[in-house]
Amino acid sequence: MMILFGANDACLPGSDSGQHVPLEIYQNNLRRIIRHPSIQIQSPHLILVTPPPVNEYACEESDAAKGIVGTRRTAEHTMAYADACQRVGDDLGVTVIDLWSCCMRIAKHEPGQRLPGSKQVRRNGYLDEVLSDGLHLSPAGYRTLLELTMRHIQRVWPDQSPDALAYVHPPWPVAPKTEPQDSEGP
C-alpha cells in the first residue's frame, strides 16, 4: 500500500486554496493512517512516498490561468513536508520512497544551493517535465515514481515483483469467453 500525501497539504499558511495542513498535523495524519486498525489488520507492505518538489514558475502560471494571484506554494516549504514524511517513515519503520530527493538529484540540485523549482533560481527544465502544473505529477513524473517503486519492490519484496506473482484470473487468451449479458436482464 502506497501513501502519497503532502503536495496539497504543503501550500502556504493563509493561502486562498484552503488546503494548508500544518506540518505537525500532516505528520500526525500520516501516523494515524499507518496505525489505523483497518490498515494494520491487513498487514500490508507499506510504502510512504514523499511529496514531489514544487515548480513555483509553473504553479504561478497555472494559478494565473485560473485567475489566482499570489504565491500559494514554495519549493522550500514543500521540502519541509518531504523531510517530515521521511521522519515519520523512519520513526515507524515504514519504507519511504523519497520522490522529492530523487527529483532534486535529477534536477541537479547541489546541497547548500537554492532549490530547483524556486523562483530564486532559473527555471528548471526537468521539473517542467515531471510536474504538469508545477504541483501534480505528469506522465514523466509518474514514470519516475513507478521506476523508484519497482526497484524498491524488487529489492525488498522480490516475491511481490509482478513477474513473481501468479495470475488471479486467467490471462485473456485463455480466459473463458461468454456472450455479453443484456443490461435490462433476462
mmCIF file of C-alpha atoms in Angstrom:
data_model
loop_
_atom_site.group_PDB
_atom_site.id
_atom_site.type_symbol
_atom_site.label_atom_id
_atom_site.label_comp_id
_atom_site.label_asym_id
_atom_site.label_seq_id
_atom_site.Cartn_x
_atom_site.Cartn_y
_atom_site.Cartn_z
ATOM 1 C CA MET A 1 0.000 0.000 0.000
ATOM 2 C CA MET A 2 1.415 3.353 -1.028
ATOM 3 C CA ILE A 3 0.675 6.557 0.832
ATOM 4 C CA LEU A 4 1.462 9.733 -1.098
ATOM 5 C CA PHE A 5 0.199 12.798 0.733
ATOM 6 C CA GLY A 6 1.656 16.221 1.267
ATOM 7 C CA ALA A 7 1.785 18.012 -2.073
ATOM 8 C CA ASN A 8 -1.516 19.813 -1.468
ATOM 9 C CA ASP A 9 -1.030 19.971 2.311
ATOM 10 C CA ALA A 10 2.200 21.927 1.804
ATOM 11 C CA CYS A 11 0.550 25.049 0.409
ATOM 12 C CA LEU A 12 1.446 28.145 2.361
ATOM 13 C CA PRO A 13 -0.485 29.040 5.518
ATOM 14 C CA GLY A 14 -3.151 31.616 4.770
ATOM 15 C CA SER A 15 -3.278 30.853 1.045
ATOM 16 C CA ASP A 16 -6.707 31.009 -0.527
ATOM 17 C CA SER A 17 -6.635 27.330 -1.542
ATOM 18 C CA GLY A 18 -7.816 26.237 1.899
ATOM 19 C CA GLN A 19 -5.597 23.169 1.588
ATOM 20 C CA HIS A 20 -2.850 24.060 4.043
ATOM 21 C CA VAL A 21 -2.282 21.447 6.733
ATOM 22 C CA PRO A 22 0.218 22.444 9.435
ATOM 23 C CA LEU A 23 3.337 20.289 9.401
ATOM 24 C CA GLU A 24 2.682 18.660 12.784
ATOM 25 C CA ILE A 25 -0.873 17.730 11.795
ATOM 26 C CA TYR A 26 0.410 16.382 8.461
ATOM 27 C CA GLN A 27 2.836 14.115 10.321
ATOM 28 C CA ASN A 28 0.131 13.001 12.752
ATOM 29 C CA ASN A 29 -2.214 12.256 9.851
ATOM 30 C CA LEU A 30 0.401 10.008 8.256
ATOM 31 C CA ARG A 31 0.891 8.206 11.572
ATOM 32 C CA ARG A 32 -2.870 7.778 12.020
ATOM 33 C CA ILE A 33 -3.246 6.289 8.540
ATOM 34 C CA ILE A 34 -0.365 3.859 9.063
ATOM 35 C CA ARG A 35 -1.592 2.816 12.517
ATOM 36 C CA HIS A 36 -5.295 2.670 11.638
ATOM 37 C CA PRO A 37 -6.804 -0.698 12.640
ATOM 38 C CA SER A 38 -8.309 -1.286 9.178
ATOM 39 C CA ILE A 39 -4.799 -0.949 7.724
ATOM 40 C CA GLN A 40 -2.994 -2.894 10.434
ATOM 41 C CA ILE A 41 -5.370 -5.875 10.314
ATOM 42 C CA GLN A 42 -4.407 -6.473 6.684
ATOM 43 C CA SER A 43 -0.631 -6.450 7.403
ATOM 44 C CA PRO A 44 0.160 -4.771 4.087
ATOM 45 C CA HIS A 45 3.579 -3.865 2.819
ATOM 46 C CA LEU A 46 3.517 -0.106 3.389
ATOM 47 C CA ILE A 47 5.380 2.498 1.386
ATOM 48 C CA LEU A 48 5.330 6.199 2.215
ATOM 49 C CA VAL A 49 6.147 8.483 -0.691
ATOM 50 C CA THR A 50 7.452 11.968 -0.065
ATOM 51 C CA PRO A 51 5.657 14.772 -1.851
ATOM 52 C CA PRO A 52 7.368 15.749 -5.084
ATOM 53 C CA PRO A 53 9.074 19.113 -5.419
ATOM 54 C CA VAL A 54 7.204 22.219 -6.493
ATOM 55 C CA ASN A 55 7.929 24.252 -9.590
ATOM 56 C CA GLU A 56 6.996 27.777 -8.495
ATOM 57 C CA TYR A 57 7.160 29.084 -12.075
ATOM 58 C CA ALA A 58 4.616 26.562 -13.365
ATOM 59 C CA CYS A 59 2.433 26.906 -10.252
ATOM 60 C CA GLU A 60 2.232 30.652 -10.795
ATOM 61 C CA GLU A 61 1.297 30.166 -14.461
ATOM 62 C CA SER A 62 -1.311 27.535 -13.639
ATOM 63 C CA ASP A 63 -2.786 29.695 -10.873
ATOM 64 C CA ALA A 64 -2.823 32.799 -13.119
ATOM 65 C CA ALA A 65 -4.758 30.843 -15.765
ATOM 66 C CA LYS A 66 -7.395 30.219 -13.069
ATOM 67 C CA GLY A 67 -7.435 33.879 -12.021
ATOM 68 C CA ILE A 68 -5.494 33.194 -8.821
ATOM 69 C CA VAL A 69 -2.966 35.845 -7.844
ATOM 70 C CA GLY A 70 -0.183 35.413 -5.302
ATOM 71 C CA THR A 71 2.186 32.690 -4.225
ATOM 72 C CA ARG A 72 0.496 29.636 -2.762
ATOM 73 C CA ARG A 73 3.449 27.219 -2.715
ATOM 74 C CA THR A 74 7.215 27.389 -2.443
ATOM 75 C CA ALA A 75 9.947 24.860 -3.045
ATOM 76 C CA GLU A 76 11.379 25.412 0.435
ATOM 77 C CA HIS A 77 8.043 24.929 2.197
ATOM 78 C CA THR A 78 7.381 21.706 0.285
ATOM 79 C CA MET A 79 10.841 20.408 1.215
ATOM 80 C CA ALA A 80 9.805 20.580 4.886
ATOM 81 C CA TYR A 81 6.877 18.236 4.150
ATOM 82 C CA ALA A 82 9.127 15.815 2.262
ATOM 83 C CA ASP A 83 11.516 15.802 5.233
ATOM 84 C CA ALA A 84 8.605 15.275 7.650
ATOM 85 C CA CYS A 85 7.336 12.312 5.621
ATOM 86 C CA GLN A 86 10.808 10.773 5.774
ATOM 87 C CA ARG A 87 10.915 11.255 9.566
ATOM 88 C CA VAL A 88 7.528 9.566 10.029
ATOM 89 C CA GLY A 89 8.700 6.593 7.982
ATOM 90 C CA ASP A 90 11.923 6.386 9.971
ATOM 91 C CA ASP A 91 10.076 6.672 13.302
ATOM 92 C CA LEU A 92 7.555 3.948 12.425
ATOM 93 C CA GLY A 93 9.879 1.655 10.495
ATOM 94 C CA VAL A 94 7.946 2.166 7.256
ATOM 95 C CA THR A 95 9.721 2.228 3.919
ATOM 96 C CA VAL A 96 9.916 5.671 2.330
ATOM 97 C CA ILE A 97 10.377 6.314 -1.342
ATOM 98 C CA ASP A 98 11.978 9.724 -1.419
ATOM 99 C CA LEU A 99 10.492 11.102 -4.617
ATOM 100 C CA TRP A 100 11.411 14.656 -3.601
ATOM 101 C CA SER A 101 15.146 13.882 -3.259
ATOM 102 C CA CYS A 102 15.197 11.785 -6.420
ATOM 103 C CA CYS A 103 13.707 14.664 -8.405
ATOM 104 C CA MET A 104 16.150 17.092 -6.814
ATOM 105 C CA ARG A 105 19.105 14.887 -7.807
ATOM 106 C CA ILE A 106 17.901 14.635 -11.396
ATOM 107 C CA ALA A 107 17.253 18.410 -11.413
ATOM 108 C CA LYS A 108 20.933 18.782 -10.448
ATOM 109 C CA HIS A 109 20.388 20.293 -7.007
ATOM 110 C CA GLU A 110 23.619 20.886 -5.102
ATOM 111 C CA PRO A 111 23.437 20.857 -1.288
ATOM 112 C CA GLY A 112 23.648 24.359 0.114
ATOM 113 C CA GLN A 113 22.317 25.909 -3.099
ATOM 114 C CA ARG A 114 18.834 27.311 -3.757
ATOM 115 C CA LEU A 115 16.301 24.640 -4.644
ATOM 116 C CA PRO A 116 15.359 23.891 -8.227
ATOM 117 C CA GLY A 117 11.769 24.996 -8.652
ATOM 118 C CA SER A 118 12.314 28.116 -6.567
ATOM 119 C CA LYS A 119 11.775 31.441 -8.297
ATOM 120 C CA GLN A 120 15.077 32.486 -6.744
ATOM 121 C CA VAL A 121 16.873 30.403 -9.382
ATOM 122 C CA ARG A 122 16.445 29.907 -13.113
ATOM 123 C CA ARG A 123 13.583 27.740 -14.260
ATOM 124 C CA ASN A 124 14.437 24.023 -14.243
ATOM 125 C CA GLY A 125 13.519 22.082 -17.378
ATOM 126 C CA TYR A 126 13.410 18.740 -15.582
ATOM 127 C CA LEU A 127 10.758 19.986 -13.144
ATOM 128 C CA ASP A 128 8.745 21.316 -16.095
ATOM 129 C CA GLU A 129 8.884 17.786 -17.499
ATOM 130 C CA VAL A 130 7.818 15.862 -14.368
ATOM 131 C CA LEU A 131 5.238 18.279 -12.922
ATOM 132 C CA SER A 132 2.259 19.008 -15.161
ATOM 133 C CA ASP A 133 1.236 22.246 -13.435
ATOM 134 C CA GLY A 134 4.117 22.783 -11.042
ATOM 135 C CA LEU A 135 2.446 20.649 -8.366
ATOM 136 C CA HIS A 136 0.993 17.427 -9.776
ATOM 137 C CA LEU A 137 2.999 14.685 -11.437
ATOM 138 C CA SER A 138 2.943 14.495 -15.223
ATOM 139 C CA PRO A 139 3.205 11.171 -17.080
ATOM 140 C CA ALA A 140 7.006 11.550 -16.889
ATOM 141 C CA GLY A 141 6.727 12.183 -13.145
ATOM 142 C CA TYR A 142 4.614 9.072 -12.670
ATOM 143 C CA ARG A 143 7.175 7.135 -14.719
ATOM 144 C CA THR A 144 9.872 8.247 -12.261
ATOM 145 C CA LEU A 145 7.679 7.177 -9.331
ATOM 146 C CA LEU A 146 6.965 3.822 -10.980
ATOM 147 C CA GLU A 147 10.670 3.166 -11.557
ATOM 148 C CA LEU A 148 11.520 4.010 -7.938
ATOM 149 C CA THR A 149 8.670 1.827 -6.683
ATOM 150 C CA MET A 150 9.560 -1.172 -8.842
ATOM 151 C CA ARG A 151 13.243 -1.002 -7.843
ATOM 152 C CA HIS A 152 12.188 -0.944 -4.200
ATOM 153 C CA ILE A 153 9.768 -3.864 -4.555
ATOM 154 C CA GLN A 154 12.318 -5.957 -6.449
ATOM 155 C CA ARG A 155 14.984 -5.230 -3.824
ATOM 156 C CA VAL A 156 12.928 -5.527 -0.621
ATOM 157 C CA TRP A 157 9.948 -7.743 -1.549
ATOM 158 C CA PRO A 158 11.102 -9.722 -4.601
ATOM 159 C CA ASP A 159 8.232 -12.179 -4.129
ATOM 160 C CA GLN A 160 5.875 -9.259 -4.847
ATOM 161 C CA SER A 161 7.540 -8.293 -8.126
ATOM 162 C CA PRO A 162 4.994 -8.516 -10.974
ATOM 163 C CA ASP A 163 6.999 -11.261 -12.681
ATOM 164 C CA ALA A 164 6.890 -13.358 -9.492
ATOM 165 C CA LEU A 165 3.127 -13.091 -8.930
ATOM 166 C CA ALA A 166 0.654 -15.660 -10.162
ATOM 167 C CA TYR A 167 -2.371 -14.551 -12.125
ATOM 168 C CA VAL A 168 -5.505 -14.011 -10.051
ATOM 169 C CA HIS A 169 -7.626 -14.647 -13.139
ATOM 170 C CA PRO A 170 -6.606 -16.495 -16.297
ATOM 171 C CA PRO A 171 -4.719 -14.398 -18.861
ATOM 172 C CA TRP A 172 -7.008 -13.044 -21.560
ATOM 173 C CA PRO A 173 -6.027 -15.523 -24.311
ATOM 174 C CA VAL A 174 -7.235 -18.471 -22.199
ATOM 175 C CA ALA A 175 -9.969 -16.741 -20.181
ATOM 176 C CA PRO A 176 -13.448 -18.163 -20.754
ATOM 177 C CA LYS A 177 -15.426 -16.216 -23.323
ATOM 178 C CA THR A 178 -19.107 -15.533 -22.768
ATOM 179 C CA GLU A 179 -21.779 -13.660 -24.605
ATOM 180 C CA PRO A 180 -22.500 -10.181 -23.219
ATOM 181 C CA GLN A 181 -25.446 -10.036 -20.882
ATOM 182 C CA ASP A 182 -28.414 -7.871 -21.791
ATOM 183 C CA SER A 183 -28.256 -4.869 -19.464
ATOM 184 C CA GLU A 184 -32.026 -4.988 -18.951
ATOM 185 C CA GLY A 185 -31.883 -8.501 -17.561
ATOM 186 C CA PRO A 186 -33.465 -11.793 -18.731
#
